[in-house]
């Protein structure tokens, strides 16, 4: 419920775009009787990715903006690649993003109607059964500069075509033996109009219709009919379908549909360091390059969710990138910026030491365990405070110490004083090295009068560092990520061989109670989420969502 309210609030800021301009004109001219009806039509052949999120936000928000409706339609006209696992994940992802469809449909529910429409076209002399092989059809098609050649089967009579098409349906022929083609224009400058195939034979079990059909409609023929059956007004799709629009319009014109929907194309989302093709992502899963579709490195909605992204951040991102007619590349830093912005004042902060170096406070009494009070959020006072153990033996980050400090290094080095977050001012006095010369322990002193909250402010220190108490520290597992895709020297995306690093870290005891799905800021490190699947009473596994620093330039 809270999620839905958020969506409506987010919606108020939906900026206008060229699609809304088209809709405004349609409303003014009373085309479609003032109705606005969109749909999101995924093919259930994989999990949705961040590119689909753009389409989801666009379709659902547009409907909301105009008090219209938006359907979720599974475009399941290809029996071979589709699966109910994908259907379920897609429904879950759309809901998680905060949207609710008006109606849910399967394109395969319209197979009967599509068959009837094909009969209508055949009777009108607008479709024919062709015996050319796929290869021959390709050879006949011509090129951008040369017209195509007509098929020798093009002038079969309607009666003959009806019988052959009936036989195609009955299963008389093998896959590829015959196809049904639209009879349009073999010399059209638009190759999509050169008698495109509209039905093919595929003897395969369909996830919805089982073995009822062995002929399946092609996308370009099926899609306009699906839209028209549902009363869609604005059929929004990506730019690569621009050249297919004449065929979309042809199908509905020849079928004499009233108030046919109109197809509008927008530029798909491209993101740096990201490959967005279900086929490619499926290969990553199948080849075990990643653990699963919801591996936190995946650009899938399920992966982003497990990584710790929020629906609010993803919607904000989709809003900021806007909608246009020109393809472009979006910097993934913008997506990271959006999640930081969203989590900034939502989550509590905790101290975690990832690469520990031991600190002994030599003038702190042994056997004493003191509690210091630390605020839960720097951004939001109302989040209150928590009490954290402080004692003689602590851990700090190894890179918060330098034996010989660089210029402007304000953290620990021999003789320097720093603030230990929420506790005391501490001076590094000396260090202990092992036989290889590696520093393994810092010997420090504290100034008891500098206790945080005591009002002490007599001298300024430049560095504040985090720490954990050695005895009460909780061991947690961190999964730190870098991009799954990186660029090689030619600017090509390749798989990053080093996209995940798993290691143990020391956390303050409060994280012992972290529940799966809880997000935190790890002070000075970044945002983290307790992994949904791997976190339980005994094990705390945290996924890095994003680091603190932004490389996003406005
Ligand atoms: P993929 O190539 O990743 O499988 P697709 O376009 O084949 O993507 P569909 O399931 O057909 O996937 O897509 C459903 C809807 O999502 C379509 O309307 C499609 O245009 C849109 N969509 C897919 N990828 C993107 C993207 N990168 N940016 C914006 N919209 C997209
Ligand atoms: Mg597709």
Coordinates of C-alpha atoms and ligand atoms in Angstrom, one line a residue:
X1 CA 0.0 0.0 0.0
X2 CA 2.8 2.4 1.0
X3 CA 4.4 1.5 -2.2
X4 CA 1.4 2.5 -4.3
X5 CA 1.0 5.8 -2.5
X6 CA 4.6 6.5 -3.3
X7 CA 4.0 5.8 -6.9
X8 CA 1.2 8.4 -7.1
X9 CA 3.4 10.9 -5.3
X10 CA 6.2 10.2 -7.7
X11 CA 3.8 10.5 -10.5
X12 CA 3.0 14.1 -9.8
X13 CA 6.5 15.0 -11.0
X14 CA 6.3 13.0 -14.2
X15 CA 7.6 15.4 -16.7
X16 CA 6.1 15.8 -20.1
X17 CA 7.6 14.1 -23.1
X18 CA 6.9 13.8 -26.8
X19 CA 4.5 10.9 -26.3
X20 CA 2.4 13.0 -23.9
X21 CA 2.3 15.7 -26.6
X22 CA 0.8 13.2 -29.0
X23 CA -1.7 12.0 -26.4
X24 CA -2.7 15.6 -25.6
X25 CA -3.5 16.2 -29.3
X26 CA -5.5 12.9 -29.5
X27 CA -7.5 14.0 -26.4
X28 CA -8.1 17.4 -28.0
X29 CA -9.4 15.9 -31.2
X30 CA -11.4 13.3 -29.3
X31 CA -9.6 10.5 -31.1
X32 CA -10.3 7.3 -29.2
X33 CA -13.2 9.1 -27.4
X34 CA -10.8 10.6 -24.8
X35 CA -9.4 7.2 -23.8
X36 CA -5.8 6.5 -23.0
X37 CA -5.0 2.8 -22.9
X38 CA -1.4 1.5 -22.9
X39 CA 0.2 -1.9 -22.3
X40 CA 3.5 -3.4 -21.3
X41 CA 4.1 -6.4 -23.5
X42 CA 7.1 -8.5 -22.4
X43 CA 8.0 -11.8 -24.0
X44 CA 8.3 -14.3 -21.1
X45 CA 11.6 -15.6 -22.3
X46 CA 13.8 -14.3 -19.5
X47 CA 13.8 -12.0 -16.5
X48 CA 13.1 -8.2 -16.9
X49 CA 16.1 -5.9 -16.9
X50 CA 16.6 -2.2 -16.2
X51 CA 15.7 -1.4 -19.8
X52 CA 12.3 -2.9 -19.3
X53 CA 11.9 -0.7 -16.2
X54 CA 12.1 2.3 -18.5
X55 CA 9.3 0.9 -20.6
X56 CA 7.2 -0.1 -17.5
X57 CA 7.5 3.3 -16.0
X58 CA 6.7 5.0 -19.2
X59 CA 3.6 2.9 -20.0
X60 CA 2.2 2.8 -16.5
X61 CA 2.9 6.4 -15.6
X62 CA 1.4 7.6 -18.9
X63 CA -1.8 5.8 -18.1
X64 CA -1.8 7.2 -14.6
X65 CA -1.2 10.7 -15.8
X66 CA -4.2 10.6 -18.0
X67 CA -6.5 8.6 -15.7
X68 CA -6.2 5.8 -18.3
X69 CA -5.4 2.1 -18.1
X70 CA -2.4 -0.1 -18.6
X71 CA -2.4 -3.8 -19.2
X72 CA 0.3 -6.4 -18.6
X73 CA 0.4 -8.6 -21.6
X74 CA 2.7 -11.6 -22.1
X75 CA 3.7 -11.6 -25.7
X76 CA 4.0 -15.4 -25.8
X77 CA 3.7 -16.2 -29.5
X78 CA 7.0 -18.0 -29.7
X79 CA 6.5 -21.4 -28.0
X80 CA 10.1 -22.5 -27.9
X81 CA 11.7 -19.9 -25.6
X82 CA 8.9 -19.2 -23.1
X83 CA 8.4 -20.5 -19.6
X84 CA 6.1 -20.0 -16.6
X85 CA 9.0 -19.2 -14.4
X86 CA 9.5 -16.1 -16.4
X87 CA 5.8 -15.2 -16.3
X88 CA 5.9 -15.3 -12.5
X89 CA 9.1 -13.3 -12.2
X90 CA 7.8 -10.6 -14.6
X91 CA 4.6 -10.2 -12.6
X92 CA 6.5 -9.9 -9.3
X93 CA 8.9 -7.4 -10.8
X94 CA 6.2 -5.1 -12.2
X95 CA 4.5 -5.1 -8.8
X96 CA 7.7 -4.5 -6.9
X97 CA 8.3 -1.5 -9.1
X98 CA 5.1 -0.2 -7.7
X99 CA 2.7 -0.6 -10.5
X100 CA -0.6 -2.4 -10.9
X101 CA -1.9 -3.5 -14.2
X102 CA -5.6 -3.0 -15.2
X103 CA -5.8 -6.5 -16.9
X104 CA -3.4 -9.3 -17.4
X105 CA -3.5 -11.1 -20.7
X106 CA -1.6 -13.7 -22.7
X107 CA -1.2 -13.1 -26.4
X108 CA -1.7 -16.8 -26.8
X109 CA -5.3 -16.4 -25.6
X110 CA -5.9 -14.7 -28.9
X111 CA -4.6 -17.5 -31.1
X112 CA -8.2 -18.3 -32.3
X113 CA -8.9 -14.7 -33.1
X114 CA -5.6 -14.3 -34.9
X115 CA -6.4 -17.4 -37.0
X116 CA -9.7 -16.0 -37.9
X117 CA -8.1 -12.8 -39.0
X118 CA -5.7 -14.7 -41.2
X119 CA -8.7 -16.4 -42.9
X120 CA -10.2 -12.9 -43.5
X121 CA -6.9 -11.8 -45.1
X122 CA -6.8 -14.9 -47.3
X123 CA -10.4 -14.4 -48.4
X124 CA -9.6 -10.8 -49.3
X125 CA -6.7 -12.0 -51.4
X126 CA -4.3 -10.3 -48.9
X127 CA -2.4 -13.4 -47.8
X128 CA -1.1 -16.6 -49.4
X129 CA 0.5 -19.8 -48.5
X130 CA 4.1 -20.0 -49.8
X131 CA 6.2 -23.1 -50.2
X132 CA 9.6 -21.3 -50.5
X133 CA 12.1 -22.2 -47.9
X134 CA 13.4 -19.6 -45.4
X135 CA 16.6 -19.3 -47.5
X136 CA 14.7 -18.9 -50.7
X137 CA 12.4 -16.2 -49.2
X138 CA 15.5 -14.4 -48.1
X139 CA 16.9 -14.5 -51.6
X140 CA 13.7 -13.3 -53.1
X141 CA 13.5 -10.4 -50.7
X142 CA 15.8 -8.0 -52.5
X143 CA 17.9 -5.3 -50.9
X144 CA 17.6 -1.7 -49.9
X145 CA 18.5 -0.7 -53.5
X146 CA 16.9 -3.6 -55.4
X147 CA 13.2 -4.6 -55.4
X148 CA 12.3 -8.2 -54.3
X149 CA 11.1 -11.0 -56.6
X150 CA 7.6 -12.3 -56.4
X151 CA 7.1 -15.8 -55.0
X152 CA 5.9 -18.3 -57.6
X153 CA 3.1 -19.2 -55.1
X154 CA 1.9 -15.6 -54.8
X155 CA -1.1 -16.0 -57.1
X156 CA -2.7 -19.0 -55.6
X157 CA -6.4 -18.7 -55.4
X158 CA -8.1 -17.9 -52.1
X159 CA -9.7 -21.3 -52.1
X160 CA -6.4 -23.1 -52.5
X161 CA -4.9 -20.9 -49.8
X162 CA -7.7 -21.6 -47.4
X163 CA -7.2 -25.3 -47.9
X164 CA -3.4 -25.2 -47.5
X165 CA -3.6 -23.0 -44.5
X166 CA -6.1 -25.3 -42.9
X167 CA -3.7 -28.2 -43.5
X168 CA -0.9 -26.1 -42.0
X169 CA -3.0 -25.8 -38.9
X170 CA -3.9 -29.6 -38.9
X171 CA -0.2 -30.5 -38.8
X172 CA 0.0 -32.0 -42.3
X173 CA 3.4 -30.3 -42.9
X174 CA 6.8 -30.2 -41.3
X175 CA 8.4 -27.2 -39.7
X176 CA 9.5 -24.7 -42.4
X177 CA 7.7 -26.5 -45.2
X178 CA 5.1 -23.8 -45.7
X179 CA 4.4 -20.3 -44.4
X180 CA 1.6 -17.8 -44.7
X181 CA 2.6 -14.5 -46.1
X182 CA 0.9 -11.2 -46.3
X183 CA 0.5 -10.1 -50.0
X184 CA 1.6 -6.5 -50.0
X185 CA 4.3 -5.2 -52.3
X186 CA 7.6 -6.9 -53.3
X187 CA 9.0 -3.7 -54.6
X188 CA 8.2 -1.6 -51.6
X189 CA 11.1 0.6 -50.5
X190 CA 10.4 -0.8 -47.0
X191 CA 11.6 -4.4 -46.9
X192 CA 9.2 -5.2 -44.1
X193 CA 6.4 -4.7 -46.6
X194 CA 7.7 -7.2 -49.1
X195 CA 5.2 -10.0 -48.4
X196 CA 6.3 -10.6 -44.8
X197 CA 5.7 -14.0 -43.3
X198 CA 2.8 -13.9 -40.8
X199 CA 2.4 -17.5 -39.8
X200 CA 5.0 -20.3 -39.5
X201 CA 4.9 -23.9 -38.6
X202 CA 6.5 -24.9 -35.3
X203 CA 5.7 -28.3 -33.8
X204 CA 6.3 -27.4 -30.2
X205 CA 4.5 -27.5 -26.9
X206 CA 3.4 -24.1 -25.8
X207 CA 3.5 -23.1 -22.1
X208 CA -0.1 -21.9 -22.3
X209 CA -1.9 -23.7 -25.2
X210 CA 0.0 -27.0 -25.0
X211 CA -0.1 -28.8 -28.3
X212 CA -3.3 -27.2 -29.6
X213 CA -1.4 -25.3 -32.2
X214 CA 1.5 -26.1 -34.5
X215 CA 1.3 -22.8 -36.4
X216 CA 2.3 -19.6 -34.7
X217 CA 1.8 -16.0 -35.7
X218 CA 4.8 -13.7 -36.3
X219 CA 5.3 -10.7 -34.0
X220 CA 4.6 -8.1 -36.7
X221 CA 1.3 -9.6 -37.5
X222 CA 0.3 -10.6 -33.9
X223 CA 1.2 -7.4 -32.1
X224 CA -1.3 -5.0 -33.8
X225 CA -4.1 -7.6 -33.4
X226 CA -3.3 -8.0 -29.7
X227 CA -3.3 -4.2 -29.2
X228 CA -6.6 -3.9 -31.1
X229 CA -8.4 -6.7 -29.2
X230 CA -7.5 -5.0 -25.9
X231 CA -8.6 -1.6 -27.1
X232 CA -5.1 -0.1 -26.7
X233 CA -4.9 3.5 -27.9
X234 CA -1.2 4.2 -27.8
X235 CA 1.1 1.2 -28.4
X236 CA 4.5 2.3 -27.2
X237 CA 7.6 0.4 -28.3
X238 CA 11.3 0.9 -29.0
X239 CA 12.8 2.6 -32.0
X240 CA 13.8 -0.5 -33.9
X241 CA 10.2 -1.0 -34.7
X242 CA 9.8 2.3 -36.5
X243 CA 10.2 0.6 -39.9
X244 CA 7.6 -2.0 -38.9
X245 CA 5.0 0.6 -38.3
X246 CA 3.6 0.5 -41.9
X247 CA 3.0 -3.2 -41.5
X248 CA 1.4 -2.6 -38.1
X249 CA -1.0 -0.1 -39.8
X250 CA -1.5 -2.4 -42.8
X251 CA -2.7 -5.3 -40.7
X252 CA -5.3 -3.3 -38.9
X253 CA -6.4 -1.4 -42.0
X254 CA -6.9 -4.7 -44.0
X255 CA -8.8 -6.2 -41.0
X256 CA -10.9 -3.0 -41.0
X257 CA -10.5 -2.3 -37.4
X258 CA -12.4 0.6 -35.9
X259 CA -10.2 3.2 -34.1
X260 CA -7.0 1.3 -34.6
X261 CA -4.3 1.8 -32.0
X262 CA -1.2 3.8 -33.1
X263 CA 2.3 2.7 -32.6
X264 CA 4.7 5.2 -31.1
X265 CA 8.4 4.5 -30.9
X266 CA 11.0 5.8 -28.3
X267 CA 14.7 5.3 -27.8
X268 CA 15.6 2.2 -25.7
X269 CA 17.8 2.6 -22.6
X270 CA 21.4 1.9 -23.1
X271 CA 23.6 2.0 -20.0
X272 CA 27.4 2.0 -19.7
X273 CA 29.0 -1.2 -18.3
X274 CA 25.7 -3.0 -18.9
X275 CA 24.4 -5.5 -21.5
X276 CA 20.6 -5.5 -21.7
X277 CA 19.5 -8.4 -23.8
X278 CA 17.6 -11.3 -22.2
X279 CA 19.3 -13.7 -24.5
X280 CA 22.8 -12.5 -23.3
X281 CA 21.7 -12.5 -19.7
X282 CA 20.3 -16.0 -20.0
X283 CA 23.6 -17.2 -21.4
X284 CA 25.3 -15.7 -18.4
X285 CA 23.0 -17.7 -16.1
X286 CA 23.2 -20.9 -18.2
X287 CA 27.0 -20.8 -18.4
X288 CA 27.3 -20.1 -14.7
X289 CA 29.1 -16.8 -15.2
X290 CA 26.7 -15.5 -12.5
X291 CA 24.9 -17.4 -9.8
X292 CA 21.3 -16.8 -11.0
X293 CA 19.0 -14.4 -12.7
X294 CA 18.9 -12.5 -9.4
X295 CA 22.6 -12.4 -8.9
X296 CA 23.3 -8.9 -7.4
X297 CA 25.6 -8.1 -10.3
X298 CA 22.9 -8.7 -12.9
X299 CA 21.1 -5.7 -14.5
X300 CA 17.8 -7.5 -14.0
X301 CA 15.1 -6.0 -11.8
X302 CA 15.5 -9.1 -9.6
X303 CA 19.3 -8.6 -9.4
X304 CA 18.9 -4.9 -8.6
X305 CA 16.4 -5.7 -5.9
X306 CA 18.7 -8.3 -4.3
X307 CA 21.6 -5.8 -4.7
X308 CA 19.6 -3.4 -2.5
X309 CA 18.2 -1.0 -5.1
X310 CA 14.7 0.4 -4.1
X311 CA 11.7 0.8 -6.5
X312 CA 11.8 4.5 -5.6
X313 CA 15.4 4.8 -6.9
X314 CA 14.6 3.0 -10.1
X315 CA 11.5 5.0 -10.8
X316 CA 13.5 8.2 -10.1
X317 CA 16.1 7.0 -12.5
X318 CA 13.6 6.3 -15.3
X319 CA 12.1 9.8 -14.7
X320 CA 15.4 11.5 -14.9
X321 CA 16.6 9.8 -18.1
X322 CA 13.5 11.0 -19.9
X323 CA 11.9 9.7 -23.1
X324 CA 13.2 10.7 -26.5
X325 CA 13.4 9.7 -30.2
X326 CA 17.2 9.6 -30.3
X327 CA 19.3 6.7 -29.1
X328 CA 21.9 7.5 -26.5
X329 CA 24.1 6.0 -23.8
X330 CA 23.2 6.8 -20.1
X331 CA 26.1 6.8 -17.6
X332 CA 25.4 4.1 -15.0
X333 CA 26.7 6.6 -12.4
X334 CA 23.2 8.2 -12.7
X335 CA 21.6 5.0 -11.5
X336 CA 24.0 4.9 -8.6
X337 CA 23.3 8.5 -7.8
X338 CA 19.6 7.8 -7.6
X339 CA 20.0 5.0 -5.0
X340 CA 22.3 7.1 -2.9
X341 CA 19.8 9.9 -3.0
X342 CA 17.1 7.6 -1.9
X343 CA 18.9 5.8 0.9
X344 CA 20.7 8.9 2.2
X345 CA 18.1 9.7 4.8
X346 CA 16.3 6.4 5.0
X347 CA 18.8 4.1 6.5
X348 CA 20.8 3.8 9.8
X349 CA 24.5 4.0 9.9
X350 CA 26.8 1.4 11.4
X351 CA 30.5 0.9 11.9
X352 CA 32.2 -1.9 10.0
X353 CA 35.9 -2.5 9.7
X354 CA 36.7 -4.3 6.4
X355 CA 40.5 -4.6 6.5
X356 CA 41.3 -4.7 10.2
X357 CA 44.4 -3.4 12.0
X358 CA 44.5 -3.9 15.8
X359 CA 44.7 -0.9 18.1
X360 CA 45.6 -1.1 21.8
X361 CA 44.8 1.9 23.9
X362 CA 47.7 1.5 26.4
X363 CA 46.4 4.0 29.0
X364 CA 42.8 2.5 29.0
X365 CA 42.2 0.2 31.9
X366 CA 42.1 -3.5 31.2
X367 CA 38.9 -5.5 31.7
X368 CA 36.7 -2.4 31.4
X369 CA 33.9 -2.4 28.8
X370 CA 32.4 1.0 28.3
X371 CA 29.3 2.0 26.2
X372 CA 29.5 5.1 24.1
X373 CA 26.5 6.6 22.4
X374 CA 26.5 7.2 18.6
X375 CA 23.8 8.8 16.4
X376 CA 22.1 6.4 14.0
X377 CA 22.1 8.9 11.2
X378 CA 24.0 12.0 10.3
X379 CA 21.1 13.1 8.1
X380 CA 18.2 12.5 10.4
X381 CA 18.3 13.2 14.1
X382 CA 15.0 11.5 14.8
X383 CA 16.6 8.2 14.1
X384 CA 18.1 8.4 17.6
X385 CA 21.2 6.8 19.0
X386 CA 22.6 3.4 19.8
X387 CA 25.2 2.3 22.4
X388 CA 28.4 0.8 21.2
X389 CA 31.1 -1.1 23.2
X390 CA 34.4 0.7 23.6
X391 CA 37.4 -0.9 25.3
X392 CA 41.2 -1.2 25.4
X393 CA 41.4 -3.3 22.2
X394 CA 39.8 -2.2 19.0
X395 CA 40.1 -2.6 15.2
X396 CA 40.5 0.2 12.7
X397 CA 40.9 0.1 8.9
X398 CA 44.4 -0.6 7.8
X399 CA 44.4 2.3 5.4
X400 CA 43.5 4.7 8.3
X401 CA 47.1 4.3 9.3
X402 CA 50.3 5.4 7.5
X403 CA 53.7 5.0 9.0
X404 CA 55.0 7.9 6.9
X405 CA 52.0 10.1 6.1
X406 CA 51.5 11.6 2.7
X407 CA 50.6 15.3 2.4
X408 CA 47.1 16.1 3.8
X409 CA 46.8 12.7 5.5
X410 CA 44.9 13.5 8.7
X411 CA 44.4 10.0 10.0
X412 CA 46.6 7.8 12.2
X413 CA 50.4 8.1 12.0
X414 CA 52.9 8.2 14.8
X415 CA 52.4 11.3 16.9
X416 CA 49.0 12.3 15.3
X417 CA 45.7 12.6 17.2
X418 CA 42.4 11.7 15.6
X419 CA 38.8 11.4 16.7
X420 CA 37.4 7.9 17.1
X421 CA 33.8 8.3 15.9
X422 CA 31.5 8.7 19.0
X423 CA 34.3 8.0 21.5
X424 CA 37.5 9.8 22.3
X425 CA 40.5 11.6 20.8
X426 CA 43.2 9.1 20.3
X427 CA 46.9 9.6 19.6
X428 CA 49.0 7.0 17.8
X429 CA 52.2 6.5 19.8
X430 CA 53.9 3.5 18.3
X431 CA 53.5 0.4 16.3
X432 CA 54.3 -3.3 16.4
X433 CA 55.6 -5.1 13.3
X434 CA 55.9 -8.7 12.4
X435 CA 59.1 -10.4 11.1
X436 CA 58.3 -9.1 7.6
X437 CA 58.0 -5.6 8.7
X438 CA 54.3 -5.5 8.3
X439 CA 52.5 -3.4 10.9
X440 CA 50.3 -5.7 13.0
X441 CA 49.3 -3.5 15.9
X442 CA 49.1 0.2 16.8
X443 CA 49.9 1.4 20.3
X444 CA 47.8 4.4 21.1
X445 CA 46.7 6.6 24.0
X446 CA 43.4 8.2 24.6
X447 CA 42.5 11.5 26.4
X448 CA 39.7 10.7 28.9
X449 CA 38.5 14.3 28.9
X450 CA 37.6 14.2 25.2
X451 CA 34.7 11.7 25.5
X452 CA 32.1 12.4 22.9
X453 CA 29.1 14.2 24.2
X454 CA 31.0 15.6 27.2
X455 CA 31.1 19.0 25.7
X456 CA 34.8 18.9 25.2
X457 CA 35.9 21.0 22.2
X458 CA 39.2 22.5 23.4
X459 CA 41.2 21.4 20.3
X460 CA 40.4 20.5 16.8
X461 CA 41.4 17.3 15.2
X462 CA 41.1 16.9 11.5
X463 CA 40.4 13.2 11.1
X464 CA 37.4 11.2 12.3
X465 CA 37.7 7.5 11.8
X466 CA 35.5 4.5 12.6
X467 CA 36.4 1.5 14.7
X468 CA 35.0 -1.6 16.3
X469 CA 35.6 -3.1 19.7
X470 CA 37.7 -6.3 19.3
X471 CA 36.0 -8.4 21.9
X472 CA 32.3 -7.8 20.9
X473 CA 32.9 -7.4 17.2
X474 CA 30.5 -9.5 15.0
X475 CA 32.0 -11.3 12.0
X476 CA 30.1 -10.6 8.9
X477 CA 30.6 -11.5 5.3
X478 CA 30.8 -8.7 2.7
X479 CA 30.2 -9.2 -1.0
X480 CA 31.7 -6.3 -2.8
X481 CA 31.0 -5.8 -6.5
X482 CA 32.4 -4.1 -9.5
X483 CA 30.8 -3.9 -12.9
X484 CA 29.9 -7.2 -14.5
X485 CA 30.8 -5.7 -17.9
X486 CA 33.9 -3.7 -18.6
X487 CA 35.3 -2.3 -21.7
X488 CA 38.3 -3.8 -23.5
X489 CA 40.8 -1.7 -25.4
X490 CA 38.5 -1.5 -28.4
X491 CA 35.6 -0.1 -26.3
X492 CA 33.8 -3.5 -26.5
X493 CA 31.9 -4.8 -23.5
X494 CA 33.5 -7.9 -22.1
X495 CA 32.8 -9.9 -19.0
X496 CA 34.8 -8.6 -16.0
X497 CA 36.6 -11.6 -14.6
X498 CA 36.8 -9.9 -11.2
X499 CA 33.3 -8.6 -10.6
X500 CA 32.7 -10.0 -7.0
X501 CA 35.0 -10.1 -4.0
X502 CA 33.9 -11.9 -0.9
X503 CA 35.6 -11.3 2.5
X504 CA 35.0 -11.2 6.2
X505 CA 34.7 -8.0 8.1
X506 CA 34.3 -6.9 11.7
X507 CA 31.0 -5.2 12.6
X508 CA 29.7 -3.5 15.7
X509 CA 27.4 -5.9 17.6
X510 CA 24.2 -4.2 16.5
X511 CA 24.5 -5.9 13.1
X512 CA 24.1 -9.3 14.8
X513 CA 20.3 -8.6 14.6
X514 CA 20.3 -7.6 10.9
X515 CA 17.4 -9.1 9.1
X516 CA 17.4 -10.2 5.4
X517 CA 16.7 -7.3 3.2
X518 CA 17.7 -4.6 5.8
X519 CA 19.8 -1.8 4.4
X520 CA 22.5 0.3 6.2
X521 CA 25.1 2.8 5.6
X522 CA 28.4 1.4 6.7
X523 CA 30.1 4.6 8.0
X524 CA 32.7 5.9 5.5
X525 CA 32.2 2.9 3.2
X526 CA 28.8 3.0 1.5
X527 CA 25.4 1.4 1.4
X528 CA 24.9 -2.3 2.1
X529 CA 22.0 -4.7 2.3
X530 CA 21.7 -8.0 4.3
X531 CA 21.3 -10.5 1.5
X532 CA 17.8 -11.9 1.2
X533 CA 18.8 -15.4 0.7
X534 CA 22.1 -15.8 2.5
X535 CA 21.4 -13.9 5.7
X536 CA 20.0 -15.9 8.6
X537 CA 20.3 -16.2 12.4
X538 CA 23.9 -17.4 12.1
X539 CA 25.3 -15.9 9.0
X540 CA 25.2 -12.2 8.1
X541 CA 26.0 -11.6 4.4
X542 CA 26.0 -8.1 3.1
X543 CA 25.8 -7.0 -0.5
X544 CA 27.5 -3.7 -1.4
X545 CA 24.8 -1.6 -2.9
X546 CA 26.9 1.4 -3.8
X547 CA 29.8 3.3 -2.4
X548 CA 29.5 6.7 -0.9
X549 CA 31.3 8.8 -3.4
X550 CA 29.5 9.8 -6.5
X551 CA 31.2 10.0 -9.9
X552 CA 28.0 11.4 -11.4
X553 CA 28.4 14.8 -12.9
X554 CA 25.2 16.8 -13.4
Ligands
LIG1 P1 15.5 -8.1 -25.0 O1 16.2 -7.9 -26.3 O2 16.3 -7.7 -23.8 O3 15.0 -9.5 -24.9 P2 13.0 -7.3 -25.9 O4 12.7 -5.9 -26.4 O5 13.1 -8.4 -26.8 O6 14.3 -7.1 -25.0 P3 10.5 -7.7 -24.7 O7 10.1 -8.7 -23.7 O8 10.0 -7.9 -26.1 O9 12.1 -7.6 -24.7 O10 10.2 -6.2 -24.2 C1 9.0 -5.8 -23.6 C2 9.0 -4.3 -23.8 O11 10.1 -3.7 -23.1 C3 9.0 -3.9 -25.2 O12 8.0 -2.9 -25.4 C4 10.4 -3.3 -25.4 O13 10.4 -2.4 -26.4 C5 10.8 -2.8 -24.0 N1 12.2 -2.8 -23.8 C6 13.1 -3.8 -23.9 N2 14.3 -3.4 -23.8 C7 14.3 -2.1 -23.5 C8 15.3 -1.1 -23.3 N3 16.6 -1.3 -23.2 N4 14.8 0.2 -23.1 C9 13.5 0.5 -23.1 N5 12.6 -0.4 -23.4 C10 12.9 -1.7 -23.6
LIG2 MG1 12.2 -9.8 -27.7

